[in-house]
XYZ file of C-alpha atoms in Angstrom:
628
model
C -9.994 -42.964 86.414
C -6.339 -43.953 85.851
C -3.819 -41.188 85.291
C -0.641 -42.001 82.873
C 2.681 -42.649 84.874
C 3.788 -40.531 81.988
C 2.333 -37.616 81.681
C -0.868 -36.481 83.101
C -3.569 -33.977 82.501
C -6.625 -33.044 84.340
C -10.069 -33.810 82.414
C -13.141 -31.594 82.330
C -15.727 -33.671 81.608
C -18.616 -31.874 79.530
C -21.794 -33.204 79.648
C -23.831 -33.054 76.372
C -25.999 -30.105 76.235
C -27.247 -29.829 72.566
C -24.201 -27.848 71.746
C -22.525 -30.359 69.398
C -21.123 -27.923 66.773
C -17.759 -29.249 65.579
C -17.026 -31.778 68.372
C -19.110 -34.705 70.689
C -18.979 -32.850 74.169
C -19.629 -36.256 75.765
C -16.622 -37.983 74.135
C -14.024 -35.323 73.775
C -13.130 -34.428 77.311
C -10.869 -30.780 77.316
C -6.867 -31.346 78.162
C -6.247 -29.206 80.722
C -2.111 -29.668 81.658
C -1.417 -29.563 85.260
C 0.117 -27.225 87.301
C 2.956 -28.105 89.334
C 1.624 -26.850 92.855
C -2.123 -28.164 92.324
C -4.313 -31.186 92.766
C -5.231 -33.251 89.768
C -9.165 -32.732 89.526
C -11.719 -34.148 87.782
C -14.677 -32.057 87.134
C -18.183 -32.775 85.357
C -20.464 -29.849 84.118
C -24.149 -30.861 84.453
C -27.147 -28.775 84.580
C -27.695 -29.082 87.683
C -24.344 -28.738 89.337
C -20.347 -28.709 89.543
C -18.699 -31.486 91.473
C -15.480 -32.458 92.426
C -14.522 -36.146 92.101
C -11.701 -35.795 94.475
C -12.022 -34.078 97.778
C -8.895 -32.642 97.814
C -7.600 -29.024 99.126
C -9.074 -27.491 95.724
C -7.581 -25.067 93.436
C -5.383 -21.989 94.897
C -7.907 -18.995 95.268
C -6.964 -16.014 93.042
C -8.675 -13.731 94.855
C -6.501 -10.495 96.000
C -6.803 -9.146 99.480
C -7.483 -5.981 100.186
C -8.045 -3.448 102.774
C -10.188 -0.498 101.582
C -8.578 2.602 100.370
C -9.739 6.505 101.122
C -8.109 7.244 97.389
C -6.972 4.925 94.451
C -4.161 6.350 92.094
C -6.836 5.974 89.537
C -9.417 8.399 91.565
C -6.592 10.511 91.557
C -5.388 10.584 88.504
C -9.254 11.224 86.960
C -9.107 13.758 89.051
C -5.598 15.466 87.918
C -6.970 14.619 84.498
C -10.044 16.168 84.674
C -8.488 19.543 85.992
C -5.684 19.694 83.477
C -8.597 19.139 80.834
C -10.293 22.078 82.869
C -7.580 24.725 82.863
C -6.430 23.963 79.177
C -10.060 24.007 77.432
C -10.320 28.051 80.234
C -7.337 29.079 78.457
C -8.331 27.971 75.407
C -11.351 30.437 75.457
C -9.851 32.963 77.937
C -6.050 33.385 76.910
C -6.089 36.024 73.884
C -3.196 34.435 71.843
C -4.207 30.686 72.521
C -7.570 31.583 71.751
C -6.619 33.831 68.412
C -4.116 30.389 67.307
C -6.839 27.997 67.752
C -9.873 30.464 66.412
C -8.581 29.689 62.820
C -10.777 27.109 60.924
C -12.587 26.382 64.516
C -9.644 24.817 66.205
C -11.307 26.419 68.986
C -14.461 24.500 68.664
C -12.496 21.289 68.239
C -9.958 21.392 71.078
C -12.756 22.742 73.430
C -14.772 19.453 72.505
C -12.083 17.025 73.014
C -11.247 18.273 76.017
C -14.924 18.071 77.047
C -14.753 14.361 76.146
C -11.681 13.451 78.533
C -13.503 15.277 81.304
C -16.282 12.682 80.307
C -14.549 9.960 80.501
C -13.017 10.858 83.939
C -16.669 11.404 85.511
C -17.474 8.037 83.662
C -14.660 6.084 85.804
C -15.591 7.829 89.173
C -19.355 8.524 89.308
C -20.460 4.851 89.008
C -18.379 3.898 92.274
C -19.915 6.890 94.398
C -23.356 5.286 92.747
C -22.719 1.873 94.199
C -21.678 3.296 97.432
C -25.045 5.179 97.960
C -27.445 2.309 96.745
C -25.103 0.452 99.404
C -25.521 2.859 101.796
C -28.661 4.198 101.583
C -30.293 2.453 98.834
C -32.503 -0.713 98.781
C -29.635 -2.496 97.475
C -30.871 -4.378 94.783
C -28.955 -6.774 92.313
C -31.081 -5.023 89.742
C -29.433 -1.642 90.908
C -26.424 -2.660 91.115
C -26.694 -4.416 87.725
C -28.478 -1.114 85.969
C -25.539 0.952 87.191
C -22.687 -1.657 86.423
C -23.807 -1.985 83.315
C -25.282 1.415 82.663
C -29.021 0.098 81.868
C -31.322 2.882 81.781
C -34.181 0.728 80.762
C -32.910 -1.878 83.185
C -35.286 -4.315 84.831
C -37.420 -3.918 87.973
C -34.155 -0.513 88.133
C -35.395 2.106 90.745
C -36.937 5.536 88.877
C -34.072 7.599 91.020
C -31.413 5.408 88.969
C -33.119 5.428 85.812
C -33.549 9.455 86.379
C -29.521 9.450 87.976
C -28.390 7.503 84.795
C -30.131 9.562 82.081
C -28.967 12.868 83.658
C -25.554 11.184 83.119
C -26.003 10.158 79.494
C -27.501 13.449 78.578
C -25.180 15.558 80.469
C -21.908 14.969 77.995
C -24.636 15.303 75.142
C -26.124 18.695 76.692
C -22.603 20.161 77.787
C -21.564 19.799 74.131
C -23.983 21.952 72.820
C -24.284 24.131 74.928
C -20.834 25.288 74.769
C -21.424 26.026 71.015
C -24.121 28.478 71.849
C -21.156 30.752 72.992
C -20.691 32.092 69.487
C -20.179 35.713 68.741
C -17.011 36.486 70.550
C -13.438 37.627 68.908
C -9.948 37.362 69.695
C -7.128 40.024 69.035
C -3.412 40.105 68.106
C -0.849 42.752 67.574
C 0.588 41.861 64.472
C 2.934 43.595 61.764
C 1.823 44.495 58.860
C 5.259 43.728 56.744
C 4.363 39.574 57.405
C 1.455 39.597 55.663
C 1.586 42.056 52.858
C 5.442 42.441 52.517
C 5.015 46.071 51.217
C 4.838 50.070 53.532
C 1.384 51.045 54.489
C 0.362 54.658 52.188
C -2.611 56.111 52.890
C -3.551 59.577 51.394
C -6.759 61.089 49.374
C -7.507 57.701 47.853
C -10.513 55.798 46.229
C -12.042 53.316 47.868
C -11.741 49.701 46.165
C -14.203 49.532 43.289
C -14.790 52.963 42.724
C -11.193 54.059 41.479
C -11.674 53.492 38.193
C -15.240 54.248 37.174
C -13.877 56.765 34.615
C -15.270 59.846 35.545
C -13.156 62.963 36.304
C -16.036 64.874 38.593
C -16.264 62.832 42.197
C -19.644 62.779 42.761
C -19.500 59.156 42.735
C -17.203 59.443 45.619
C -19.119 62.362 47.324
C -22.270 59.767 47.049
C -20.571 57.130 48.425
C -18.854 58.658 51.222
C -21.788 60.965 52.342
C -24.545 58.555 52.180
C -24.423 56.281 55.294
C -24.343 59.831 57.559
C -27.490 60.522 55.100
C -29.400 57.707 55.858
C -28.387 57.472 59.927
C -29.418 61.096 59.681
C -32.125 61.412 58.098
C -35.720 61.641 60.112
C -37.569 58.555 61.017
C -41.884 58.205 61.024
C -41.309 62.199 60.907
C -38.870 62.515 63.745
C -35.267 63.407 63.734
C -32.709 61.346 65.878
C -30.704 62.685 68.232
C -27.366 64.372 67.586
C -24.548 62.612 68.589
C -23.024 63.606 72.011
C -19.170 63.314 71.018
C -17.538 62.235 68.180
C -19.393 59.866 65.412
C -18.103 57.631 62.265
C -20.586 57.060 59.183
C -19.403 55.115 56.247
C -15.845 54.688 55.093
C -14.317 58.466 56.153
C -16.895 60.479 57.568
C -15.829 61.375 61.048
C -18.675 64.043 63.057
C -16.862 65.778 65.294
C -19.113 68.008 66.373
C -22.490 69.706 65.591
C -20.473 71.979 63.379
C -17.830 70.466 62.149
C -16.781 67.538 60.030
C -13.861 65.649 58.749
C -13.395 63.152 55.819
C -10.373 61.284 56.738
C -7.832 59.789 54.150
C -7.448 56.235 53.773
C -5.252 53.459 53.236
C -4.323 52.620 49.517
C -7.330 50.552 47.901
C -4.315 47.267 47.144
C -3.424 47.557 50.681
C -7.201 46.982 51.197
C -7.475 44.548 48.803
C -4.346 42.269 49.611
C -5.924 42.097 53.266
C -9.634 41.144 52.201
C -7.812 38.134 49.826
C -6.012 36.929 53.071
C -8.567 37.091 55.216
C -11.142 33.972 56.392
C -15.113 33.578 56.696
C -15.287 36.163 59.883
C -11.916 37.783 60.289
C -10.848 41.012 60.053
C -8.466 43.535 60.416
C -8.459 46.589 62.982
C -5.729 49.208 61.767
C -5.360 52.343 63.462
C -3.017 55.127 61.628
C -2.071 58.518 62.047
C -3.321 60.670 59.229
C -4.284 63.772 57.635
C -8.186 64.937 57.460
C -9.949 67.424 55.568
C -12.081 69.371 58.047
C -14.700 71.630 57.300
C -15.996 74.099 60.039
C -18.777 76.451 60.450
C -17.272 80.069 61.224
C -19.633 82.076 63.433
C -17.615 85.180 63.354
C -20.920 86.598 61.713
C -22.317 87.242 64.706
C -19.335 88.813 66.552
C -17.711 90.982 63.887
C -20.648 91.167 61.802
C -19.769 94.415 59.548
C -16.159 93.374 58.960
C -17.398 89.489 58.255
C -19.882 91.431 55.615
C -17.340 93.604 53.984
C -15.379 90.748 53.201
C -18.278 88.755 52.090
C -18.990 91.419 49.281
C -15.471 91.514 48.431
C -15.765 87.511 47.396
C -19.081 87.643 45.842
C -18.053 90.253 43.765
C -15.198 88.510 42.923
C -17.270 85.537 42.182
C -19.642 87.063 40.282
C -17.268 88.453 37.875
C -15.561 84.670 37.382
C -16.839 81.723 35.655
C -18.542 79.120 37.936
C -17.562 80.961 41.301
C -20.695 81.659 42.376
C -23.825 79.471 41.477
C -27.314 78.199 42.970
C -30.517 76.012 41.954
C -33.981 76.778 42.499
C -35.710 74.565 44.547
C -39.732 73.459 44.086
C -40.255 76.160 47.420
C -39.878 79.924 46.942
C -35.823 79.777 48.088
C -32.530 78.211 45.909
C -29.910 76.796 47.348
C -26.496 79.133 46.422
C -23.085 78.328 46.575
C -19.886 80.411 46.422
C -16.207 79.726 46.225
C -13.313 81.472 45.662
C -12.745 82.331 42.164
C -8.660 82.203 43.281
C -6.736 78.428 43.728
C -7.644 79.184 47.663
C -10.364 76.827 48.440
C -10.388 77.363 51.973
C -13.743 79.039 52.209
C -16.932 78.118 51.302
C -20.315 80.054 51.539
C -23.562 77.947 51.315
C -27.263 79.234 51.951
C -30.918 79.600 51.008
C -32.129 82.667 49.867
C -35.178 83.784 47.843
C -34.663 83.053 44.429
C -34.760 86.112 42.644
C -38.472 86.676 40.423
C -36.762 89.238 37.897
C -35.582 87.482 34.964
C -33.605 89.936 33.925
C -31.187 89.321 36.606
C -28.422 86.082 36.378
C -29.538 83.144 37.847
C -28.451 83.404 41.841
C -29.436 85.990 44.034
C -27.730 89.230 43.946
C -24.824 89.501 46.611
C -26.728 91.938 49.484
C -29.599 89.303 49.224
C -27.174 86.480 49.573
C -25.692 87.761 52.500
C -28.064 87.735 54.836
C -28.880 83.673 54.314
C -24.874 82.508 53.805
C -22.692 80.514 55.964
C -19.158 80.461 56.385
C -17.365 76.917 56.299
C -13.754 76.843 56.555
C -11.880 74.203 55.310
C -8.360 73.227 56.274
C -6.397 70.140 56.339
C -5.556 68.469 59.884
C -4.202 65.890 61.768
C -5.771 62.862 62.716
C -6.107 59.300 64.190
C -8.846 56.445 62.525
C -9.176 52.951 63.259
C -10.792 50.846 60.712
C -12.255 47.384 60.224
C -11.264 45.610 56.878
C -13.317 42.128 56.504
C -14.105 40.240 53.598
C -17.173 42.441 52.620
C -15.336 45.607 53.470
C -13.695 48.696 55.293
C -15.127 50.893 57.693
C -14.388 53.350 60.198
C -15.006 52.688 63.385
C -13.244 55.903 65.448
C -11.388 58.362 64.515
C -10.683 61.882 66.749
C -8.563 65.072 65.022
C -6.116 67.662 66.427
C -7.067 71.502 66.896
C -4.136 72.126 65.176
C -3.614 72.474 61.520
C -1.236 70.594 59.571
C 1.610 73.328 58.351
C 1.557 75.395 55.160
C 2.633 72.766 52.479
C 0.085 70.407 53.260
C -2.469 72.807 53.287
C -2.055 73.550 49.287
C -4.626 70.539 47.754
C -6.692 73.315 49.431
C -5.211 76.724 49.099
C -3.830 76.096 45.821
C -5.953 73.960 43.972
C -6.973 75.684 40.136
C -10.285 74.314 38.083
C -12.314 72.882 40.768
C -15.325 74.584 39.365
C -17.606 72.946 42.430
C -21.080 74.711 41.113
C -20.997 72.957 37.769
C -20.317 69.593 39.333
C -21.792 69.415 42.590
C -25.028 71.473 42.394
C -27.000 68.831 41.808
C -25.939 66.586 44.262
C -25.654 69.150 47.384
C -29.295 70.017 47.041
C -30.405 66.303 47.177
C -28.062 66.443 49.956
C -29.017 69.641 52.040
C -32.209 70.582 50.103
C -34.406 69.449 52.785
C -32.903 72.311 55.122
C -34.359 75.020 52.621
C -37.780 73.769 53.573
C -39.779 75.069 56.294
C -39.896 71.262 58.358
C -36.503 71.190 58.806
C -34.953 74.613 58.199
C -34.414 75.254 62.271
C -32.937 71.527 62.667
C -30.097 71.320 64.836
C -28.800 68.532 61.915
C -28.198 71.580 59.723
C -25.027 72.838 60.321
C -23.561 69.687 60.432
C -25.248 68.509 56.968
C -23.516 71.552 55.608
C -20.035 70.877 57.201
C -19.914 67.639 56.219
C -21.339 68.276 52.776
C -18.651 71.007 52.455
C -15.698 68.639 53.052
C -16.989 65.689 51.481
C -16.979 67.877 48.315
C -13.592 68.817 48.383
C -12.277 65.668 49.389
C -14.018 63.780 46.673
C -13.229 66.484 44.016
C -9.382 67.143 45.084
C -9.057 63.383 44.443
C -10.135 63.068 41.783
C -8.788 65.804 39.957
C -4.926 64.853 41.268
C -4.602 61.510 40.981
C -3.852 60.170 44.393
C -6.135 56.795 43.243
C -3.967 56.716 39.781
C -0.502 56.860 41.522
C -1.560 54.363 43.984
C 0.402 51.241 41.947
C 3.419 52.849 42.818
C 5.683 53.142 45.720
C 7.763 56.825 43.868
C 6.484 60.055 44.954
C 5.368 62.186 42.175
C 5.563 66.124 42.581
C 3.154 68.704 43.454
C 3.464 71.794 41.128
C 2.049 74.811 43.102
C 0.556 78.310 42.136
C 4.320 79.972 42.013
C 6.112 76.576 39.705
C 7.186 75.577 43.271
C 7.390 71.191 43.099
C 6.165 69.318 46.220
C 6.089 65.544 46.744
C 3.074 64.039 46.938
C 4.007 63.291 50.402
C 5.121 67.044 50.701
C 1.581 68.217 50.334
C -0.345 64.982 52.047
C -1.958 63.024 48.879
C -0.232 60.022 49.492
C 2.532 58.923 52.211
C 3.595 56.171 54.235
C 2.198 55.692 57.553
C 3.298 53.159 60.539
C -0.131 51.582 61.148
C -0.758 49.399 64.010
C -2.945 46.169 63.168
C -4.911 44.175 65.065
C -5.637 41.066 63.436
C -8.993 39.775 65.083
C -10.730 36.142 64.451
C -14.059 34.930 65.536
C -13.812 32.628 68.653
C -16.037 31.397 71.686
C -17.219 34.438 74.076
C -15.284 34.970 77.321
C -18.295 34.165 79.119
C -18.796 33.108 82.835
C -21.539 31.161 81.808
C -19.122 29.378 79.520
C -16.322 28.708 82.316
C -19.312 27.380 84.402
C -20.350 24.755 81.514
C -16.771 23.760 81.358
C -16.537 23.352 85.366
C -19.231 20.946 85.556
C -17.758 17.529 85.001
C -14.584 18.336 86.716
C -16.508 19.493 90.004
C -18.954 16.297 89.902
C -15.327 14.567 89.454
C -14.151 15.854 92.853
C -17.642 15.746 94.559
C -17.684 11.974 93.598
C -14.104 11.743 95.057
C -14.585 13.126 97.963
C -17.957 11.814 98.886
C -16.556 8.078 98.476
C -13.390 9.045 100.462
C -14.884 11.083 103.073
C -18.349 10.010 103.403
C -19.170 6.071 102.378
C -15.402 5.065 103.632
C -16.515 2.549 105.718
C -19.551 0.879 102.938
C -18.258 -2.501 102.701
C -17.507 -2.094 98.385
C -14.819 -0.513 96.825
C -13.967 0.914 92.830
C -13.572 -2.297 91.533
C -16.745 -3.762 93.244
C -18.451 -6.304 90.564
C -18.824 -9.743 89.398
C -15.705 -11.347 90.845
C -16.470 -9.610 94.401
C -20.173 -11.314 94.196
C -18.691 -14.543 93.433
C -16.062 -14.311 95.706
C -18.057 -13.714 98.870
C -21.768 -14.806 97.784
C -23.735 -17.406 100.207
C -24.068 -20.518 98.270
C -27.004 -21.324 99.529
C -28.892 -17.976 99.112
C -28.559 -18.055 95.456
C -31.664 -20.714 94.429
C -33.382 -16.928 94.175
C -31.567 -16.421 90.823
C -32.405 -19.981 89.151
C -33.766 -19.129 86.370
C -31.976 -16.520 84.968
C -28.669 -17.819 83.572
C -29.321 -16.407 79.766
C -32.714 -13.687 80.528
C -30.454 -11.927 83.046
C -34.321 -10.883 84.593
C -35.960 -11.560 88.072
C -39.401 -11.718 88.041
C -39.301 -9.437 91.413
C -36.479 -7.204 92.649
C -33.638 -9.152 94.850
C -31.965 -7.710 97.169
C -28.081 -8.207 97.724
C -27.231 -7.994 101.584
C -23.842 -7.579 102.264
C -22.043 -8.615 105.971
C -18.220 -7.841 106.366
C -17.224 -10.637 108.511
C -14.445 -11.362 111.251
C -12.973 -14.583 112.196
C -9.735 -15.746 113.626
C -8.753 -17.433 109.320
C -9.722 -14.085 107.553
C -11.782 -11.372 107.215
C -14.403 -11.448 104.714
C -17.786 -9.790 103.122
C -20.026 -12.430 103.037
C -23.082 -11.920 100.327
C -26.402 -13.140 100.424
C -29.561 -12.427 98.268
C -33.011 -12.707 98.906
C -36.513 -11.787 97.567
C -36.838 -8.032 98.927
C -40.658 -8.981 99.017
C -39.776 -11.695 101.525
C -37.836 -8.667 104.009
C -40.243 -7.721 106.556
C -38.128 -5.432 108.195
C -34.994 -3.068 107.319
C -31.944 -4.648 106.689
C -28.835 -2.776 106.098
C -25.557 -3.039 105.050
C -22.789 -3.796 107.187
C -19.740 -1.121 107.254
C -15.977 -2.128 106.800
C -13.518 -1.541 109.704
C -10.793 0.644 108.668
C -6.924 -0.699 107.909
C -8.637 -4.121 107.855
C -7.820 -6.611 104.942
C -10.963 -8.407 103.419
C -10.516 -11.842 101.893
């Protein structure tokens, strides 16, 4: 063929192959323009094979020497990658603050997973290379190995069941390792915060109502005395006819109840139903609030002076009940369906501070008042004193609610002026209102089944101050003057005016708050899940670096390399194949680093393995040598 003095191009000749979409193959050679530093060629594509018709030097080879590395930057870099990706998604679960920040609308969750999928994608670049270097090494070296774990084939042809097994374990592991981190549910993280940022107004707490139960409209507080004694009433109550265990230190129930001993109880104040409120409306699926405060409690105690000073703890017994008896209301008590009543007396004076309780024998003559006469009485009563005191509690505030969680109180008594709401309170009138409910309450201690329980004194102390707790809040308002921030007086017995603060119904208190969210658990089992990827990363790495140095492949091992070094005349094996892809029998590829005085080279060849009647292994690379 002539070639223009002109201009010239080289002319691939295409031989019609039944592809004639758009063009005539045959008679519409493809231009290729020249380069400046090659041969003018022309070639013709048959189906049988690729000639030259000039026998010229041929084309420059684009091939890239190499000598084979112990680590590639990219190795590397997975590697760096994979740990960053480690520590950050650690410190995403195991840092408190980082943790808290991301635990809002499952950051957590989502930051934890991305990071997951980097760590993927760096075992994805490094674990097929160490695969190829161990089918080199000490696998059968198959093209259809090599071609399952180029190309990621599972269900590869004629692939060997360790690779299929190898390669599934990879393709579930990123699948597996994503939920299983999930199942780490159930954990929390906590921050100190201030309570100003998020509710702008001064914590109060005081002898408040709890939200939705300020404002029933009723004047008595048994509502309140229901509501704050009956979780200790149902944790304390007997069980398939056994009673459980007192509690070995202190014990919360409910809302305010603190046990602080067998015989004695306090019902703690509480923060201002808003301030409860305007943290539940702030508040997402699964936070809450811990808030810990110093406050006042009212404490109710039994006093076992009966049994030391007995005749002097008498005389002043009938010195009360006498004094009761001749009030209104002082002194009442209910029969019960046994032969006993349950009898209650308080001071017919503003002093509240003592309060007798007991069961004795109703009396049969009906011409006596309803309660047992005072000598009777005094053989069954108890003394529980009642005085206000300091304390610490720690609730939870969540969506659904507030509850108390600890709480511990002083020996100590708070000082005279706070003391008042009990030793100056006027129309309490306890028997009318709270009859009823102490002997649904304490009733079952009047029966014979549980009349020696060790429960009882500490039903009675914490009935006790439960009653004047609900009833002194009632009656004074804290709940009503809870909308506003002034501080209302106190009038005592003598005209004498106290703030409300004064006396201890309602005053501002420097809480601490601990806001806490819902996050992953700090679990080692969750740091180990994390770990995985990253440690195959640097197993991987250090197996090909250490290990399979010298197996005659390297990361970018493939196609090209194949072509590059393959054995012409080895390759009738694959006829066949050009579109399937499929041997009818596994091939093996046999690869021979090669030295000569020109270049070094890996030379390829592939062969039937059926046809290999003894082992044949592949050659190893020697090291600082460049391969063509």
């Amino acid at each position: 063929m002539a070639f223009s003095s002109f201009r010239t191009y080289d002319y691939i000749n295409v031989a019609h192959t039944g592809y004639d979409e758009g063009f005539d193959h045959a008679s519409n050679p493809i231009k290729v323009p020249p380069k400046d530093d090659q041969q003018h060629h022309v070639y013709e594509l048959n189906d049988s094979s690729v000639r030259s018709s000039h026998h010229g030097p041929g084309l420059k080879p684009l091939g890239v020497p190499t000598a084979k590395k112990r680590l590639h930057k990219s190795q590397v870099v997975a590697a760096v990658i994979s740990l960053i990706s480690l520590a950050l998604a650690i410190t995403a679960v195991a840092n408190g603050k980082v943790s808290w920040l991301l635990g809002q609308k499952n950051h957590q969750l989502i930051v934890i997973g991305f990071l997951l999928g980097v760590m993927n994608l760096c075992l994805g670049s490094t674990a097929p290379i160490l695969f190829l270097q161990v089918e080199a090494r000490y696998g059968s070296s198959t093209l259809q190995n090599y071609d399952g774990i180029l190309c990621n084939r599972i269900l590869g042809s004629r692939l060997d069941a360790v690779w299929r097994l190898v390669l599934g374990l990879m393709t579930i592991l990123p699948l597996g390792l994503s939920i299983a981190y999930k199942t780490f549910t159930g954990g929390q993280s906590t921050l100190a915060i201030n309570t100003a940022d998020y509710i702008g107004n001064t914590s109060y707490y005081g002898m408040f109502a709890p939200p939705g139960l300020q404002s029933l409209g009723e004047q008595t507080g048994i509502s309140l005395f229901s509501n704050a004694t009956l979780p200790f009433l149902v944790a304390a109550s007997p069980i398939n006819g056994g009673e459980p265990p007192l509690p070995l230190g202190t014990q919360v129930y409910g809302f305010n109840i603190l046990l602080l001993d067998n015989r004695t109880t306090a019902v703690l104040d509480i923060p201002q139903p808003e301030y409860i409120s305007t943290v539940q409306n702030l508040l997402a699926p699964g936070e809450s609030w811990r808030i810990t405060a110093r406050i006042a409690g009212t404490v109710a105690k039994f006093n076992d002076s009966k049994t030391i000073e007995s005749e002097a703890v008498n005389s002043t017994f009938m010195r009360r009940c006498k004094e009761a008896v001749a009030s209104s209301g002082a002194y009442t008590a209910m029969q019960m369906l046994t032969e006993n009543c349950f009898a209650l007396l308080s001071s017919p004076s503003p002093d509240q501070s003592f309060q007798y309780l007991g069961f004795p024998p109703f009396p049969n003559d009906h011409t006596l008042p309803g309660y047992p006469s005072c000598s009777t009485f005094s053989h069954y009563a108890r003394l529980y004193d009642i005085t206000r005191r300091p304390c610490t509690g720690s609730w939870i505030i969540d969506r659904g609610g507030f509850r108390l969680v600890s709480g511990r109180c002083d020996e100590t008594t708070l000082p005279p002026e706070k003391q008042l709401i009990v030793t100056d309170v006027t129309g309490t009138f306890f028997g009318y209102f709270y009859m009823s409910s102490l002997v649904e309450f304490l009733g079952p201690f009047g029966t014979p089944s549980r009349n020696g329980s060790d429960w009882k004194h500490s039903f009675m102390a914490t009935g006790v101050a439960a009653m004047l707790w609900s009833r002194i809040t009632v009656m004074y308002g804290a709940a009503n003057l809870a909308e506003t921030h002034d501080a209302p007086t106190w009038t005592s017995g003598n005209n004498t005016n106290f703030t409300q603060d004064d006396v201890g119904l309602m005053y501002p208190v420097n809480d601490t708050v601990e806001y806490i969210r819902p996050t992953l658990r700090k679990s080692g089992l969750l740091y180990f899940t994390l770990t995985i990827q990253p440690l195959l990363v640097l197993i991987a790495i250090a197996s090909i670096a250490f290990i399979l140095k010298s197996t005659p492949l390297d990361k970018d091992f493939g196609f090209i390399s194949v072509l590059s070094g393959i054995d012409r005349g080895s390759l009738d094996v694959v006829n066949g194949a050009s579109l399937s892809g499929n041997l009818a029998a596994k091939v093996k590829l046999i690869m021979r680093p090669t030295r000569n005085s020109q270049a070094d080279r890996i030379r390829y060849f592939v062969m039937p393995s059926s046809s290999i009647t003894q082992t044949v292994q592949n050659g190893r690379l020697v090291p600082n040598t460049i391969y063509h």
